[in-house]
Coordinates of C-alpha atoms and ligand atoms in Angstrom, one line a residue:
M1 CA -6.8 -24.8 5.1
S2 CA -3.9 -24.3 2.4
Y3 CA -4.7 -22.3 -0.2
Q4 CA -2.8 -22.4 -3.7
I5 CA -3.0 -19.0 -4.3
P6 CA -2.9 -16.6 -1.0
L7 CA -4.7 -13.3 -0.6
F8 CA -1.1 -11.6 0.2
N9 CA 2.6 -12.5 0.1
L10 CA 5.3 -11.3 2.2
N11 CA 8.0 -9.6 0.1
F12 CA 10.8 -10.7 1.9
D13 CA 14.7 -12.2 1.2
E14 CA 17.5 -12.5 2.4
A15 CA 17.9 -9.0 2.9
E16 CA 15.5 -8.3 5.8
N17 CA 17.0 -11.7 7.9
R18 CA 20.3 -9.5 7.4
A19 CA 18.6 -6.2 8.9
V20 CA 17.6 -7.7 11.8
V21 CA 20.8 -9.6 12.5
D22 CA 22.3 -6.2 11.9
V23 CA 20.2 -4.4 14.8
L24 CA 20.9 -7.5 17.1
N25 CA 24.5 -7.3 16.7
S26 CA 24.3 -3.4 17.3
K27 CA 22.9 -4.1 20.8
W28 CA 20.2 -1.4 20.4
I29 CA 17.0 -2.9 19.9
S30 CA 14.5 -0.6 21.3
S31 CA 13.6 2.8 19.6
G32 CA 17.1 4.1 18.6
P33 CA 19.0 5.0 15.4
K34 CA 17.1 2.8 13.3
T35 CA 13.9 4.0 14.0
I36 CA 15.0 7.6 13.5
E37 CA 16.4 6.7 10.2
L38 CA 13.3 5.3 9.1
E39 CA 11.3 8.1 10.0
K40 CA 13.6 10.4 8.0
K41 CA 13.6 8.1 5.0
F42 CA 9.8 7.8 5.3
A43 CA 9.2 11.7 5.5
D44 CA 11.9 12.4 2.9
M45 CA 9.8 9.8 0.4
L46 CA 6.5 11.5 1.1
G47 CA 7.7 14.7 1.0
A48 CA 6.4 15.4 4.4
K49 CA 8.2 17.4 7.0
Y50 CA 8.0 15.0 9.8
A51 CA 7.3 11.5 10.3
V52 CA 6.9 9.5 14.1
A53 CA 7.2 5.8 14.0
V54 CA 4.8 4.3 16.7
A55 CA 3.9 0.7 17.7
N56 CA 0.8 0.3 15.1
C57 CA -1.4 2.5 13.1
T58 CA -4.2 2.0 15.7
A59 CA -1.8 4.1 18.1
A60 CA -0.9 6.5 15.3
L61 CA -4.5 7.1 14.7
H62 CA -5.3 7.6 18.4
L63 CA -2.4 10.5 18.7
A64 CA -3.9 12.1 15.4
V65 CA -7.2 12.4 16.9
L66 CA -5.6 13.5 20.0
A67 CA -3.5 16.1 18.4
A68 CA -6.6 17.5 16.7
G69 CA -8.1 18.1 20.1
I70 CA -10.8 15.8 19.9
G71 CA -12.9 15.1 23.3
P72 CA -15.8 14.4 24.8
G73 CA -18.9 15.9 23.3
D74 CA -16.7 16.3 19.8
E75 CA -18.0 14.5 16.7
V76 CA -15.9 13.1 14.0
I77 CA -17.4 11.8 10.5
V78 CA -15.9 9.0 9.2
P79 CA -16.6 6.1 6.7
S80 CA -18.1 2.8 8.1
M81 CA -16.5 1.2 4.8
T82 CA -12.9 0.6 6.8
F83 CA -11.0 -1.2 9.2
V84 CA -12.8 -0.5 12.4
A85 CA -9.5 1.0 14.0
T86 CA -10.1 4.0 11.8
V87 CA -13.5 4.7 14.2
N88 CA -12.0 3.1 17.6
C89 CA -9.8 5.8 17.6
I90 CA -12.4 8.6 17.8
K91 CA -13.7 6.8 20.9
Y92 CA -10.5 6.5 22.5
A93 CA -10.5 10.2 23.0
G94 CA -14.0 10.4 24.0
G95 CA -15.4 11.8 20.7
T96 CA -18.5 10.4 18.6
P97 CA -18.0 8.8 15.5
V98 CA -20.5 10.2 13.3
F99 CA -20.8 7.6 9.7
C100 CA -20.9 8.8 6.3
D101 CA -21.7 6.8 3.1
I102 CA -18.9 6.3 0.2
A103 CA -19.3 7.7 -3.2
S104 CA -20.6 4.5 -5.3
K105 CA -19.8 0.9 -6.1
E106 CA -16.8 2.6 -8.5
N107 CA -15.6 4.5 -5.8
L108 CA -15.2 3.3 -2.4
C109 CA -14.0 6.3 -0.4
I110 CA -15.8 8.7 1.6
D111 CA -18.4 10.9 -0.4
P112 CA -17.6 14.5 0.2
D113 CA -21.3 15.5 -0.8
K114 CA -22.6 13.4 2.3
I115 CA -19.9 14.6 4.5
E116 CA -21.3 18.2 4.4
K117 CA -24.6 17.1 5.4
L118 CA -23.4 15.4 8.3
I119 CA -21.8 18.6 10.1
T120 CA -22.9 20.0 13.0
P121 CA -21.5 22.6 15.6
K122 CA -20.2 19.9 17.5
T123 CA -18.2 18.4 14.3
K124 CA -14.2 18.6 15.0
A125 CA -12.9 16.6 12.5
V126 CA -13.0 14.3 9.4
I127 CA -11.1 11.2 8.9
V128 CA -11.1 9.7 5.6
M129 CA -9.7 6.3 4.5
H130 CA -8.0 6.1 1.0
Y131 CA -9.7 2.9 0.1
G132 CA -6.9 0.7 -1.5
G133 CA -4.6 3.4 -2.0
F134 CA -6.7 5.1 -4.0
A135 CA -7.3 8.8 -3.2
C136 CA -10.4 10.5 -1.7
D137 CA -11.6 13.7 -3.1
L138 CA -9.4 15.7 -1.3
D139 CA -9.9 19.0 -2.9
R140 CA -13.5 19.1 -2.0
I141 CA -13.1 17.6 1.4
L142 CA -10.1 19.5 2.1
A143 CA -12.6 23.0 1.1
I144 CA -15.1 21.8 3.1
C145 CA -12.9 21.2 6.5
D146 CA -11.6 24.8 5.7
K147 CA -14.9 26.3 5.3
H148 CA -16.2 24.7 8.8
K149 CA -12.6 25.2 10.4
I150 CA -12.3 21.6 11.5
A151 CA -9.5 18.7 10.7
L152 CA -8.6 16.7 8.3
I153 CA -6.9 13.0 9.5
E154 CA -6.0 10.8 6.7
D155 CA -6.0 7.0 7.3
A156 CA -3.6 6.3 4.8
C157 CA -2.9 2.7 5.5
H158 CA -3.5 1.5 2.1
G159 CA -1.5 4.3 0.3
P160 CA 1.9 4.9 1.2
M161 CA 3.3 6.2 -1.9
S162 CA 0.1 6.7 -3.5
E163 CA -0.9 10.5 -5.2
Y164 CA -3.3 12.7 -5.4
K165 CA -2.5 15.6 -8.2
G166 CA 0.9 14.8 -7.7
R167 CA 1.3 14.8 -4.0
K168 CA 1.5 11.8 -1.7
L169 CA -1.3 10.5 0.3
G170 CA -1.0 11.2 4.2
T171 CA 0.6 14.8 3.7
F172 CA -3.0 16.5 3.1
G173 CA -4.1 16.8 6.5
L174 CA -3.4 17.7 10.0
A175 CA -1.8 14.2 10.2
G176 CA -1.6 10.8 8.2
C177 CA -1.2 7.5 9.6
F178 CA 0.2 4.5 8.1
S179 CA 0.7 0.4 9.2
F180 CA 3.7 -1.6 8.7
F181 CA 1.3 -4.8 9.6
S182 CA 2.3 -7.9 8.2
N183 CA 0.0 -7.7 4.9
K184 CA 0.4 -4.2 4.2
N185 CA 2.5 -2.8 1.5
I186 CA 5.6 -2.2 4.1
S187 CA 5.5 -5.3 6.0
T188 CA 7.6 -5.6 9.8
G189 CA 4.8 -7.8 11.4
E190 CA 3.6 -4.6 13.4
G191 CA 4.2 -1.0 13.4
G192 CA 3.0 2.1 12.2
I193 CA 4.0 5.9 11.1
L194 CA 2.4 9.4 11.5
V195 CA 3.7 12.0 9.1
T196 CA 2.6 15.8 9.4
N197 CA 3.7 19.1 8.2
D198 CA 2.7 20.9 11.4
E199 CA 5.7 21.2 13.9
E200 CA 3.2 21.4 17.0
V201 CA 1.6 18.1 16.0
Y202 CA 5.1 16.5 15.5
E203 CA 6.1 17.6 18.9
R204 CA 2.9 16.6 20.4
V205 CA 2.9 13.3 18.9
K206 CA 6.5 12.3 19.5
L207 CA 5.7 13.3 23.5
L208 CA 2.5 11.3 23.8
R209 CA 4.3 8.3 21.8
S210 CA 6.6 7.8 25.1
H211 CA 4.7 8.5 28.3
G212 CA 4.6 12.2 27.9
M213 CA 8.5 12.3 28.6
T214 CA 10.4 15.2 27.3
T215 CA 13.3 12.8 26.2
M216 CA 13.7 9.4 25.0
S217 CA 16.3 6.9 26.5
Y218 CA 18.3 6.9 23.2
E219 CA 18.9 10.5 23.2
R220 CA 19.7 10.3 27.1
S221 CA 22.4 7.5 26.2
T222 CA 23.6 9.7 23.4
G223 CA 24.3 12.4 26.4
H224 CA 21.9 14.6 24.5
S225 CA 19.8 14.8 28.0
A226 CA 20.6 14.1 31.3
S227 CA 16.6 13.7 33.0
Y228 CA 13.5 14.0 31.8
D229 CA 10.2 15.8 32.7
V230 CA 6.6 14.0 32.0
I231 CA 4.3 16.8 30.9
G232 CA 1.1 15.0 29.5
L233 CA -0.7 11.8 29.8
G234 CA 1.1 9.8 27.0
Y235 CA 1.4 6.3 26.4
N236 CA 3.9 3.5 25.5
Y237 CA 3.6 3.6 21.6
R238 CA 7.0 3.0 20.7
F239 CA 8.5 1.4 17.6
N240 CA 11.6 -0.7 17.7
D241 CA 14.7 -0.9 15.8
I242 CA 14.7 -4.6 15.1
L243 CA 11.3 -4.0 13.4
A244 CA 12.6 -0.4 12.0
G245 CA 15.9 -2.6 10.5
I246 CA 13.1 -4.3 8.1
G247 CA 10.9 -1.6 7.6
L248 CA 14.0 0.4 6.1
V249 CA 14.8 -2.8 3.7
Q250 CA 11.1 -2.8 3.0
L251 CA 11.0 0.9 1.9
D252 CA 13.7 0.2 -0.4
K253 CA 11.6 -2.4 -2.3
L254 CA 8.3 -0.3 -2.1
L255 CA 8.3 1.1 -5.4
P256 CA 9.2 -1.8 -7.6
D257 CA 6.7 -3.6 -6.1
I258 CA 4.1 -1.4 -6.6
A259 CA 5.1 -1.4 -10.7
K260 CA 4.6 -5.2 -10.3
R261 CA 1.6 -4.8 -8.5
R262 CA 0.5 -2.3 -11.7
H263 CA 1.0 -5.1 -13.9
V264 CA -0.8 -7.7 -11.7
R265 CA -4.0 -4.9 -11.5
E266 CA -3.8 -4.4 -15.5
L267 CA -4.3 -8.1 -16.0
Y268 CA -7.3 -8.3 -13.9
I269 CA -8.7 -5.3 -15.5
K270 CA -8.2 -7.1 -19.1
M271 CA -9.2 -10.2 -17.9
L272 CA -12.7 -8.9 -16.0
G273 CA -13.1 -5.7 -17.4
D274 CA -15.9 -6.8 -19.8
D275 CA -17.9 -8.9 -17.4
E276 CA -20.9 -7.1 -16.8
R277 CA -21.3 -8.9 -13.8
I278 CA -18.5 -7.7 -12.0
V279 CA -17.4 -3.9 -10.9
I280 CA -13.6 -3.1 -10.7
P281 CA -13.8 -0.2 -8.6
F282 CA -11.4 2.8 -8.8
R283 CA -10.8 1.2 -12.4
K284 CA -10.4 4.8 -14.1
Y285 CA -7.7 6.0 -11.7
E286 CA -5.0 7.2 -13.4
E287 CA -2.7 8.5 -10.8
I288 CA -0.1 6.4 -9.0
S289 CA -1.8 4.1 -6.3
S290 CA 0.0 1.5 -3.8
L291 CA -2.5 -0.5 -5.2
Y292 CA -2.8 -2.3 -1.8
I293 CA -5.7 -4.5 -2.4
C294 CA -7.8 -5.6 -5.6
P295 CA -11.5 -5.3 -4.4
L296 CA -14.4 -6.8 -7.1
V297 CA -18.0 -5.8 -6.7
L298 CA -20.9 -8.0 -7.9
N299 CA -23.5 -6.1 -9.7
N300 CA -26.3 -8.8 -8.9
G301 CA -27.1 -11.5 -6.2
D302 CA -27.0 -10.8 -2.4
A303 CA -24.4 -11.6 0.5
A304 CA -25.3 -15.3 0.6
Y305 CA -24.3 -15.2 -3.2
R306 CA -21.3 -13.5 -2.6
D307 CA -20.3 -15.7 0.1
A308 CA -21.2 -18.8 -2.3
V309 CA -18.8 -17.2 -4.7
R310 CA -15.9 -17.0 -2.4
S311 CA -16.5 -20.4 -1.3
Y312 CA -16.3 -21.5 -4.5
M313 CA -13.0 -19.9 -4.8
A314 CA -11.8 -21.4 -1.7
K315 CA -12.8 -24.8 -3.2
N316 CA -10.6 -24.2 -6.0
G317 CA -7.7 -23.1 -4.2
V318 CA -7.8 -19.0 -4.2
Q319 CA -7.9 -17.2 -0.8
T320 CA -10.3 -14.3 -0.9
S321 CA -11.4 -11.4 1.5
M322 CA -14.0 -8.8 2.2
H323 CA -12.8 -5.6 3.0
Y324 CA -14.9 -4.8 5.1
P325 CA -17.3 -5.6 7.4
P326 CA -18.5 -2.5 7.6
A327 CA -18.0 -0.8 11.0
H328 CA -21.7 0.4 11.6
R329 CA -22.8 -3.4 11.6
F330 CA -20.7 -4.3 14.5
S331 CA -22.2 -4.5 18.0
I332 CA -20.2 -1.8 19.7
Y333 CA -21.6 0.6 17.0
K334 CA -25.0 -0.5 16.8
D335 CA -26.8 2.7 18.1
C336 CA -24.9 5.1 16.1
P337 CA -27.2 6.5 13.6
A338 CA -26.4 5.1 9.8
E339 CA -27.8 5.9 6.7
L340 CA -25.3 4.3 4.4
P341 CA -27.2 2.9 1.3
V342 CA -23.8 2.4 -0.8
T343 CA -21.9 1.2 2.0
E344 CA -24.7 -1.6 3.2
F345 CA -24.6 -2.6 -1.1
V346 CA -20.6 -2.9 -0.9
A347 CA -20.4 -4.6 1.9
D348 CA -23.0 -7.6 0.9
H349 CA -21.2 -7.3 -2.6
E350 CA -17.7 -6.9 -2.5
F351 CA -15.3 -9.6 -2.1
T352 CA -10.9 -9.3 -2.6
V353 CA -8.9 -11.4 -4.7
P354 CA -5.3 -12.0 -4.3
M355 CA -2.7 -8.8 -4.9
Y356 CA 1.1 -8.8 -4.3
G357 CA 4.2 -8.5 -6.7
A358 CA 5.2 -12.0 -7.0
L359 CA 1.6 -13.0 -8.5
T360 CA 2.5 -14.6 -12.1
D361 CA 0.1 -14.1 -15.2
D362 CA -0.9 -17.5 -15.1
E363 CA -1.9 -17.5 -11.2
V364 CA -3.9 -14.2 -12.3
S365 CA -5.2 -15.9 -15.2
Y366 CA -6.3 -18.5 -12.8
I367 CA -8.1 -16.5 -10.6
C368 CA -10.0 -14.6 -13.3
K369 CA -11.2 -18.0 -14.9
T370 CA -12.1 -19.1 -11.5
I371 CA -14.3 -16.4 -10.5
K372 CA -16.0 -16.8 -13.9
D373 CA -16.5 -20.3 -13.7
G374 CA -17.7 -19.4 -10.2
L375 CA -20.6 -17.1 -11.4
N376 CA -21.5 -19.1 -14.2
S377 CA -22.3 -22.2 -12.2
L378 CA -23.7 -20.6 -9.2
Ligands
LIG1 C1 -4.5 -2.1 9.1 C2 -5.1 -0.9 8.9 C3 -5.4 -0.2 10.5 C4 -4.7 -0.5 11.7 O1 -3.2 -0.7 11.5 P1 -2.6 -1.5 12.7 O2 -1.3 -1.1 11.9 O3 -2.7 -3.0 12.4 O4 -3.0 -1.0 13.9 C5 -5.8 0.6 10.3 N1 -6.5 1.3 9.2 C6 -6.7 0.8 7.9 C7 -7.6 1.1 6.8 C8 -6.0 -0.2 8.3 O5 -6.0 -1.2 6.8

């Protein structure tokens, strides 16, 4: 089905095409100088000491979990209201996910009060997900982690350049993980990056990204090293220069794109903010946000009602989505204990409306009118 208004649109033009051709002409297409340039630029933009580009964010999360020393028998507290990769990465390392509820239908991030209640002597880390590019309550979560001597890992996929008290998301924990998947704020098709301020984490992640080898082929080709040793069980989680070329162009577009998204979000709030049937999560958020997606939560009805609203939108040419079918409801996690009343409510009442910089005022008006018509008629 082709929609008049898609959920997301790539922010691409001739610049991405040129970047790809330039890399192809350079004859270095695997991980090399463009990947290193991207890592430096991303670390600088975030004010982080180190960045390591990888194949995707799922790989970044896996490496973050390994860097935190998580293994069999260790528990990791994680929200269920996230993309399933946030949870799967714990199991890759043999750890046990412990699901934590989110704060409220206004704040879809993990609830610090509930984190503390889930801590046991086996708890080794907390993985937070900054939903939609809006920060979790990091002051409180960091205080809990410090008190119990456990690691914080940030799934910051939704939040490149988002801030909490003036500091960029992804730079608060042991590691912050970002995605360059097609529909993210920074799109390269596939890709991800891990940032950290910890030199040991940086060295370990760089090693595990490429088979546990002490040097990469680009370093050898440039004469920095003649041979290598393998000193740990690593993976092939490398990024490549073709995608890094696209990523560098996308990084230049990130802040202007976020400014346009801010205008779109203001329109949504203006047009839907007075409707008592709808909650706009994070409505009062005042800091810089990447505004990755625009979730809405219906106050009434049930999952079938929400699905009917989504069908109505689809029939009228507006693509919508759900963020997210919660992880604890998937078959693979059905045996994990999960007391998650707020997550359950949001899972049955949330839907996500289009959000990207190129949305016109007329399109946002049409989307809002369609939502209201749908709610009036159902
Ligand atoms: C997209 C996404 C991921 C996975 O990213 P990939 O690069 O596709 O592996 C993980 N967590 C969240 C919250 C995401 O939105």
